[in-house]
XYZ file of C-alpha atoms in Angstrom:
240
model
C 4.999 19.134 -8.165
C 8.366 18.181 -6.656
C 8.559 16.703 -3.248
C 11.709 16.137 -0.888
C 11.415 12.723 0.940
C 15.317 12.823 1.389
C 16.581 10.653 4.239
C 13.154 9.189 4.731
C 12.828 5.747 5.425
C 9.691 4.870 3.555
C 8.111 1.049 3.831
C 6.294 -0.186 0.764
C 4.513 -3.668 0.844
C 4.237 -5.452 -2.337
C 6.423 -3.767 -3.777
C 8.106 -6.373 -6.650
C 5.357 -4.946 -9.266
C 2.551 -2.758 -10.378
C 1.804 -0.203 -8.365
C 3.676 -0.675 -5.151
C 6.948 -1.210 -7.465
C 6.462 2.339 -9.260
C 5.805 3.911 -5.842
C 9.116 2.661 -4.359
C 10.866 4.171 -7.675
C 9.206 7.323 -7.689
C 10.177 7.527 -3.562
C 13.319 6.582 -4.224
C 13.614 9.507 -7.165
C 12.666 11.849 -4.300
C 15.283 10.832 -1.649
C 13.877 8.668 0.140
C 15.256 5.216 1.680
C 13.305 2.312 0.863
C 12.143 -1.061 2.621
C 10.603 -3.147 -0.154
C 8.342 -6.042 0.362
C 7.338 -8.793 -1.451
C 7.111 -12.663 -1.749
C 9.295 -12.850 -4.987
C 12.916 -11.843 -4.137
C 13.986 -12.211 -7.770
C 11.354 -9.124 -8.604
C 12.509 -7.324 -5.410
C 16.045 -7.691 -6.621
C 15.271 -6.305 -10.072
C 13.785 -3.348 -8.420
C 16.634 -2.687 -6.218
C 18.643 -2.731 -9.038
C 16.724 0.295 -10.498
C 16.833 1.973 -7.560
C 20.246 2.019 -6.833
C 20.962 2.961 -10.683
C 18.921 6.243 -9.974
C 21.064 6.929 -6.872
C 19.000 5.455 -4.220
C 18.723 2.614 -1.597
C 16.656 -0.074 -0.637
C 16.294 -2.930 1.518
C 14.682 -5.779 0.283
C 12.457 -7.949 2.939
C 10.930 -11.456 1.856
C 7.414 -11.126 3.216
C 4.049 -12.994 3.234
C 1.418 -11.419 4.092
C -0.132 -14.540 5.277
C 3.164 -14.774 8.193
C 1.755 -12.261 10.745
C 4.450 -13.164 13.165
C 7.302 -11.742 10.009
C 5.224 -8.357 10.801
C 6.399 -7.578 14.334
C 9.988 -8.998 13.451
C 10.282 -6.546 10.511
C 9.286 -3.795 12.530
C 11.880 -4.593 15.141
C 14.581 -5.144 12.796
C 13.557 -1.395 11.252
C 13.145 -0.088 14.924
C 17.015 -1.366 15.556
C 18.341 -0.351 12.322
C 16.234 3.105 12.253
C 14.891 4.083 15.476
C 11.689 5.143 13.246
C 9.831 4.968 10.294
C 8.598 8.285 8.111
C 5.848 6.371 5.499
C 4.134 3.623 5.044
C 2.547 2.412 1.885
C -0.294 -0.363 2.398
C -0.098 -1.718 -1.499
C -0.192 -5.331 -0.955
C -3.326 -7.409 -1.375
C -5.080 -10.320 -3.019
C -7.909 -10.498 -6.051
C -9.261 -13.487 -4.913
C -11.984 -14.749 -7.025
C -14.670 -12.834 -8.791
C -17.686 -14.997 -8.261
C -21.056 -14.783 -6.648
C -20.590 -14.997 -3.051
C -22.797 -18.257 -2.429
C -20.446 -19.775 -5.163
C -17.142 -19.059 -3.275
C -14.993 -21.597 -1.902
C -13.816 -21.056 1.818
C -10.373 -20.993 1.161
C -10.793 -18.066 -1.496
C -12.519 -16.024 1.401
C -10.250 -17.128 3.905
C -7.091 -15.973 1.903
C -8.008 -12.953 0.531
C -9.615 -11.224 4.084
C -6.401 -12.719 5.604
C -4.062 -10.626 3.250
C -6.202 -7.601 2.606
C -7.725 -7.193 5.856
C -6.000 -9.080 8.655
C -2.528 -8.676 7.563
C -2.967 -4.872 7.198
C -4.318 -4.915 10.845
C -1.183 -6.484 12.251
C 0.924 -3.950 10.313
C -0.453 -1.094 11.777
C -0.608 -2.539 14.970
C 3.580 -3.885 14.595
C 4.579 -0.363 12.411
C 2.446 2.549 14.728
C 5.093 2.931 17.282
C 7.787 3.455 14.490
C 5.094 5.887 12.659
C 4.899 8.266 16.102
C 8.601 8.152 16.482
C 8.926 9.585 13.409
C 8.677 13.839 13.363
C 6.052 13.659 10.407
C 4.989 9.860 9.951
C 3.059 9.361 6.417
C 0.832 6.113 6.229
C -1.402 5.469 3.152
C -4.080 2.444 3.013
C -4.276 1.319 -0.811
C -7.953 0.958 -1.184
C -10.166 0.119 -4.520
C -12.949 1.673 -6.485
C -15.088 -1.728 -5.613
C -15.205 -0.374 -1.902
C -17.898 1.393 -2.623
C -21.336 1.033 -3.911
C -22.677 -2.194 -5.294
C -20.371 -4.441 -7.361
C -21.681 -7.778 -7.799
C -19.059 -10.512 -7.876
C -16.515 -8.780 -6.351
C -17.127 -10.382 -3.031
C -14.154 -10.801 -0.386
C -12.123 -8.204 -2.441
C -14.734 -5.424 -1.991
C -15.345 -6.293 1.224
C -11.928 -6.567 2.577
C -11.211 -3.345 0.847
C -14.446 -1.715 2.646
C -13.273 -3.263 6.065
C -9.829 -1.772 5.111
C -11.028 1.847 4.467
C -13.202 1.695 7.737
C -10.181 0.845 9.718
C -8.396 3.354 8.228
C -10.987 5.639 9.554
C -10.681 3.853 13.134
C -7.071 4.556 12.667
C -6.957 8.244 11.931
C -9.631 9.261 14.511
C -7.354 7.440 17.385
C -4.382 9.251 16.059
C -5.775 12.640 15.422
C -3.553 14.286 18.208
C -0.460 12.902 16.651
C 1.915 13.962 14.149
C 1.073 10.830 12.414
C -1.334 11.101 9.218
C -2.946 8.471 7.509
C -5.336 8.542 4.698
C -6.953 6.266 2.435
C -6.041 6.443 -1.324
C -7.510 4.560 -4.636
C -5.742 4.328 -7.964
C -8.335 3.993 -9.850
C -8.233 1.774 -13.055
C -4.690 1.364 -13.474
C -2.683 -1.132 -16.034
C -1.261 -3.565 -13.562
C -1.210 -7.360 -13.707
C -4.375 -7.565 -10.862
C -6.005 -5.364 -13.270
C -6.206 -7.420 -16.262
C -7.154 -10.708 -13.928
C -10.468 -8.765 -13.132
C -10.843 -7.683 -16.988
C -9.013 -9.900 -19.181
C -10.786 -8.305 -22.650
C -9.458 -4.906 -21.390
C -7.103 -2.915 -23.440
C -4.718 -1.824 -20.775
C -3.578 1.176 -23.334
C -6.630 2.958 -22.077
C -5.731 3.127 -18.604
C -2.746 5.069 -17.103
C 0.228 3.383 -16.065
C 1.566 2.635 -12.381
C 4.304 5.732 -12.861
C 1.271 8.040 -13.923
C -0.637 7.499 -10.273
C 3.094 6.964 -8.373
C 2.883 10.713 -7.673
C -0.226 10.603 -5.764
C 1.348 9.028 -3.279
C 4.258 10.807 -2.915
C 1.994 13.825 -2.080
C 0.680 11.824 1.141
C 3.690 10.670 1.980
C 5.287 14.240 1.591
C 6.267 15.725 5.538
C 4.288 18.712 4.270
C 1.028 16.890 3.634
C -1.906 17.625 6.544
C -5.160 15.629 5.452
C -5.925 12.897 7.777
C -8.402 10.179 7.656
C -9.039 11.342 3.987
C -10.309 9.226 0.857
C -8.276 10.388 -2.087
C -9.143 9.406 -5.888
C -5.469 9.435 -7.484
C -6.915 10.022 -10.842
C -9.126 13.113 -9.657
C -5.797 14.183 -7.529
C -3.644 13.706 -11.006
C -6.798 14.704 -13.261
C -5.736 11.466 -14.971
Protein backbone atom coordinates (compact mmCIF):
# COMPACT_ATOMS: atom_id res chain seq x y z
CA UNK A 1 0.00 0.00 0.00
CA UNK A 2 1.23 3.48 -0.85
CA UNK A 3 0.76 6.45 1.48
CA UNK A 4 0.57 10.10 0.49
CA UNK A 5 2.19 12.33 3.09
CA UNK A 6 2.92 15.28 0.83
CA UNK A 7 2.87 18.62 2.66
CA UNK A 8 2.64 16.85 6.02
CA UNK A 9 4.94 18.02 8.83
CA UNK A 10 6.08 14.99 10.82
CA UNK A 11 8.23 14.92 13.95
CA UNK A 12 10.28 11.78 14.63
CA UNK A 13 12.21 11.60 17.89
CA UNK A 14 15.24 9.35 18.19
CA UNK A 15 15.74 9.57 14.44
CA UNK A 16 19.53 9.28 14.34
CA UNK A 17 19.54 5.48 14.04
CA UNK A 18 17.49 2.32 13.99
CA UNK A 19 13.72 2.43 13.67
CA UNK A 20 13.45 6.21 13.97
CA UNK A 21 15.86 6.68 11.10
CA UNK A 22 14.01 4.17 8.92
CA UNK A 23 10.64 5.78 9.66
CA UNK A 24 11.98 9.24 8.79
CA UNK A 25 13.31 7.97 5.46
CA UNK A 26 10.07 6.16 4.66
CA UNK A 27 8.00 9.24 5.51
CA UNK A 28 10.27 11.41 3.34
CA UNK A 29 9.77 9.02 0.43
CA UNK A 30 6.02 9.39 0.97
CA UNK A 31 6.39 13.17 0.61
CA UNK A 32 6.49 14.38 4.21
CA UNK A 33 8.60 17.24 5.52
CA UNK A 34 10.51 15.85 8.51
CA UNK A 35 11.56 17.25 11.85
CA UNK A 36 14.20 14.82 13.10
CA UNK A 37 15.59 14.85 16.63
CA UNK A 38 18.37 13.02 18.41
CA UNK A 39 21.44 13.54 20.56
CA UNK A 40 23.99 12.89 17.79
CA UNK A 41 24.15 15.75 15.31
CA UNK A 42 26.53 13.92 12.98
CA UNK A 43 24.10 11.01 12.58
CA UNK A 44 21.21 13.42 12.02
CA UNK A 45 23.22 15.24 9.36
CA UNK A 46 23.88 11.95 7.59
CA UNK A 47 20.15 11.20 7.67
CA UNK A 48 19.41 14.68 6.37
CA UNK A 49 21.76 14.05 3.45
CA UNK A 50 19.88 10.85 2.61
CA UNK A 51 16.53 12.60 2.86
CA UNK A 52 17.73 15.35 0.51
CA UNK A 53 19.08 12.72 -1.90
CA UNK A 54 15.60 11.21 -2.27
CA UNK A 55 14.03 14.63 -2.81
CA UNK A 56 12.81 15.19 0.73
CA UNK A 57 13.23 17.93 3.30
CA UNK A 58 14.19 17.73 6.95
CA UNK A 59 14.86 20.05 9.86
CA UNK A 60 17.50 18.81 12.32
CA UNK A 61 16.97 19.37 16.04
CA UNK A 62 19.53 18.29 18.62
CA UNK A 63 17.42 17.09 21.55
CA UNK A 64 18.39 15.30 24.73
CA UNK A 65 15.23 13.74 26.16
CA UNK A 66 16.39 14.63 29.67
CA UNK A 67 16.13 18.32 28.77
CA UNK A 68 12.44 18.81 29.49
CA UNK A 69 12.67 22.58 29.12
CA UNK A 70 13.80 22.16 25.49
CA UNK A 71 10.56 20.37 24.55
CA UNK A 72 8.19 23.38 24.80
CA UNK A 73 10.84 25.45 23.02
CA UNK A 74 10.74 22.93 20.18
CA UNK A 75 6.95 23.15 20.10
CA UNK A 76 7.12 26.95 19.98
CA UNK A 77 9.58 26.77 17.07
CA UNK A 78 7.30 24.39 15.17
CA UNK A 79 4.34 26.68 15.81
CA UNK A 80 6.26 29.70 14.64
CA UNK A 81 7.36 28.06 11.39
CA UNK A 82 4.44 25.81 10.43
CA UNK A 83 1.62 26.48 12.88
CA UNK A 84 0.78 22.79 13.13
CA UNK A 85 2.12 19.27 13.34
CA UNK A 86 0.58 16.59 11.14
CA UNK A 87 2.42 13.60 12.59
CA UNK A 88 4.34 12.70 15.72
CA UNK A 89 6.37 9.51 16.20
CA UNK A 90 7.51 9.16 19.83
CA UNK A 91 10.39 6.80 19.15
CA UNK A 92 13.27 7.95 21.37
CA UNK A 93 13.97 5.53 24.23
CA UNK A 94 16.72 4.01 26.32
CA UNK A 95 17.14 0.35 27.26
CA UNK A 96 18.61 0.75 30.72
CA UNK A 97 20.18 -2.30 32.37
CA UNK A 98 18.78 -5.83 32.25
CA UNK A 99 19.07 -7.01 35.84
CA UNK A 100 16.80 -7.96 38.79
CA UNK A 101 14.82 -5.05 40.17
CA UNK A 102 16.50 -5.38 43.54
CA UNK A 103 19.92 -5.05 41.91
CA UNK A 104 19.17 -1.90 39.94
CA UNK A 105 21.20 1.21 40.57
CA UNK A 106 19.05 4.24 41.35
CA UNK A 107 20.54 6.15 38.42
CA UNK A 108 19.47 3.47 35.91
CA UNK A 109 15.89 3.46 37.18
CA UNK A 110 15.68 7.26 37.19
CA UNK A 111 17.23 7.61 33.73
CA UNK A 112 15.03 4.99 32.07
CA UNK A 113 11.80 6.34 33.52
CA UNK A 114 12.90 9.91 32.72
CA UNK A 115 13.47 9.19 29.03
CA UNK A 116 10.88 6.51 28.28
CA UNK A 117 7.97 7.89 30.27
CA UNK A 118 8.34 11.36 31.76
CA UNK A 119 9.84 12.90 28.62
CA UNK A 120 7.02 11.39 26.58
CA UNK A 121 4.48 13.14 28.79
CA UNK A 122 6.31 16.43 28.24
CA UNK A 123 6.17 15.80 24.48
CA UNK A 124 2.45 15.00 24.57
CA UNK A 125 1.76 18.16 26.57
CA UNK A 126 3.81 20.34 24.21
CA UNK A 127 2.78 18.80 20.88
CA UNK A 128 -0.94 18.24 21.44
CA UNK A 129 -1.98 21.82 20.46
CA UNK A 130 0.07 21.55 17.26
CA UNK A 131 -1.46 18.15 16.41
CA UNK A 132 -4.95 19.51 17.05
CA UNK A 133 -4.20 22.46 14.75
CA UNK A 134 -3.69 20.02 11.86
CA UNK A 135 -6.64 18.81 9.83
CA UNK A 136 -5.74 15.19 10.53
CA UNK A 137 -3.09 14.95 13.25
CA UNK A 138 -1.63 11.51 13.81
CA UNK A 139 0.50 10.35 16.77
CA UNK A 140 2.33 7.07 17.36
CA UNK A 141 3.76 6.03 20.71
CA UNK A 142 6.41 3.36 20.17
CA UNK A 143 6.11 0.53 22.66
CA UNK A 144 7.62 -2.94 23.01
CA UNK A 145 6.58 -6.53 23.44
CA UNK A 146 8.04 -6.49 26.96
CA UNK A 147 5.21 -4.18 28.07
CA UNK A 148 2.98 -7.28 28.23
CA UNK A 149 3.16 -10.32 30.50
CA UNK A 150 5.90 -11.25 32.94
CA UNK A 151 9.34 -10.15 31.76
CA UNK A 152 11.99 -10.86 34.42
CA UNK A 153 15.10 -8.67 34.38
CA UNK A 154 13.59 -6.12 31.97
CA UNK A 155 12.74 -3.90 34.95
CA UNK A 156 12.46 -0.18 34.19
CA UNK A 157 12.31 -0.66 30.41
CA UNK A 158 9.27 -2.97 30.62
CA UNK A 159 7.66 -0.84 33.30
CA UNK A 160 8.20 2.40 31.37
CA UNK A 161 6.75 0.91 28.18
CA UNK A 162 3.71 -0.42 30.05
CA UNK A 163 3.29 3.06 31.50
CA UNK A 164 3.64 4.59 28.05
CA UNK A 165 0.85 2.38 26.75
CA UNK A 166 -1.40 3.39 29.65
CA UNK A 167 -0.59 7.04 28.98
CA UNK A 168 -1.42 6.58 25.31
CA UNK A 169 -4.82 5.12 26.13
CA UNK A 170 -5.55 8.00 28.51
CA UNK A 171 -4.49 10.52 25.87
CA UNK A 172 -6.60 8.83 23.22
CA UNK A 173 -9.64 8.87 25.50
CA UNK A 174 -9.20 12.57 26.12
CA UNK A 175 -9.01 13.40 22.40
CA UNK A 176 -11.70 11.05 21.13
CA UNK A 177 -13.92 13.89 19.93
CA UNK A 178 -11.16 15.57 17.89
CA UNK A 179 -9.52 14.95 14.51
CA UNK A 180 -6.39 13.67 16.26
CA UNK A 181 -5.81 9.90 16.03
CA UNK A 182 -3.39 8.37 18.56
CA UNK A 183 -2.16 4.79 18.47
CA UNK A 184 0.49 2.59 20.08
CA UNK A 185 2.84 0.52 17.94
CA UNK A 186 5.06 -2.37 18.95
CA UNK A 187 7.70 -2.83 16.21
CA UNK A 188 8.50 -6.33 17.45
CA UNK A 189 11.96 -7.87 17.37
CA UNK A 190 13.95 -5.79 14.88
CA UNK A 191 17.64 -5.71 13.99
CA UNK A 192 18.65 -2.56 15.85
CA UNK A 193 21.51 -1.58 18.10
CA UNK A 194 19.22 -1.63 21.13
CA UNK A 195 18.08 -5.16 20.28
CA UNK A 196 21.71 -6.26 19.93
CA UNK A 197 22.47 -4.86 23.39
CA UNK A 198 19.60 -6.83 24.88
CA UNK A 199 20.33 -10.05 22.95
CA UNK A 200 24.07 -10.05 22.19
CA UNK A 201 24.09 -13.66 20.96
CA UNK A 202 21.21 -13.25 18.54
CA UNK A 203 21.82 -13.40 14.79
CA UNK A 204 20.43 -10.10 13.40
CA UNK A 205 19.96 -11.72 10.01
CA UNK A 206 17.04 -13.66 11.50
CA UNK A 207 15.15 -10.43 12.26
CA UNK A 208 13.32 -7.85 10.17
CA UNK A 209 15.32 -4.69 9.49
CA UNK A 210 14.06 -1.27 10.58
CA UNK A 211 13.12 -0.50 6.97
CA UNK A 212 10.94 -3.62 6.98
CA UNK A 213 8.74 -2.37 9.83
CA UNK A 214 8.65 1.30 8.75
CA UNK A 215 5.57 0.81 6.51
CA UNK A 216 3.47 0.05 9.62
CA UNK A 217 4.28 3.55 10.87
CA UNK A 218 3.19 5.10 7.58
CA UNK A 219 -0.16 3.34 7.86
CA UNK A 220 -0.80 4.97 11.23
CA UNK A 221 0.53 8.37 10.08
CA UNK A 222 -1.69 8.40 7.00
CA UNK A 223 -4.59 10.90 7.19
CA UNK A 224 -6.81 8.02 6.07
CA UNK A 225 -6.11 6.16 9.33
CA UNK A 226 -9.23 6.11 11.53
CA UNK A 227 -7.94 3.83 14.31
CA UNK A 228 -7.68 5.51 17.69
CA UNK A 229 -6.38 4.35 21.04
CA UNK A 230 -5.33 0.98 19.64
CA UNK A 231 -2.19 -1.08 20.13
CA UNK A 232 -0.72 -2.64 17.00
CA UNK A 233 2.11 -5.09 16.36
CA UNK A 234 4.06 -4.06 13.26
CA UNK A 235 5.10 -7.58 12.35
CA UNK A 236 1.48 -8.75 12.42
CA UNK A 237 0.34 -5.74 10.39
CA UNK A 238 2.95 -6.48 7.73
CA UNK A 239 2.97 -10.30 7.95
CA UNK A 240 6.69 -10.31 8.75
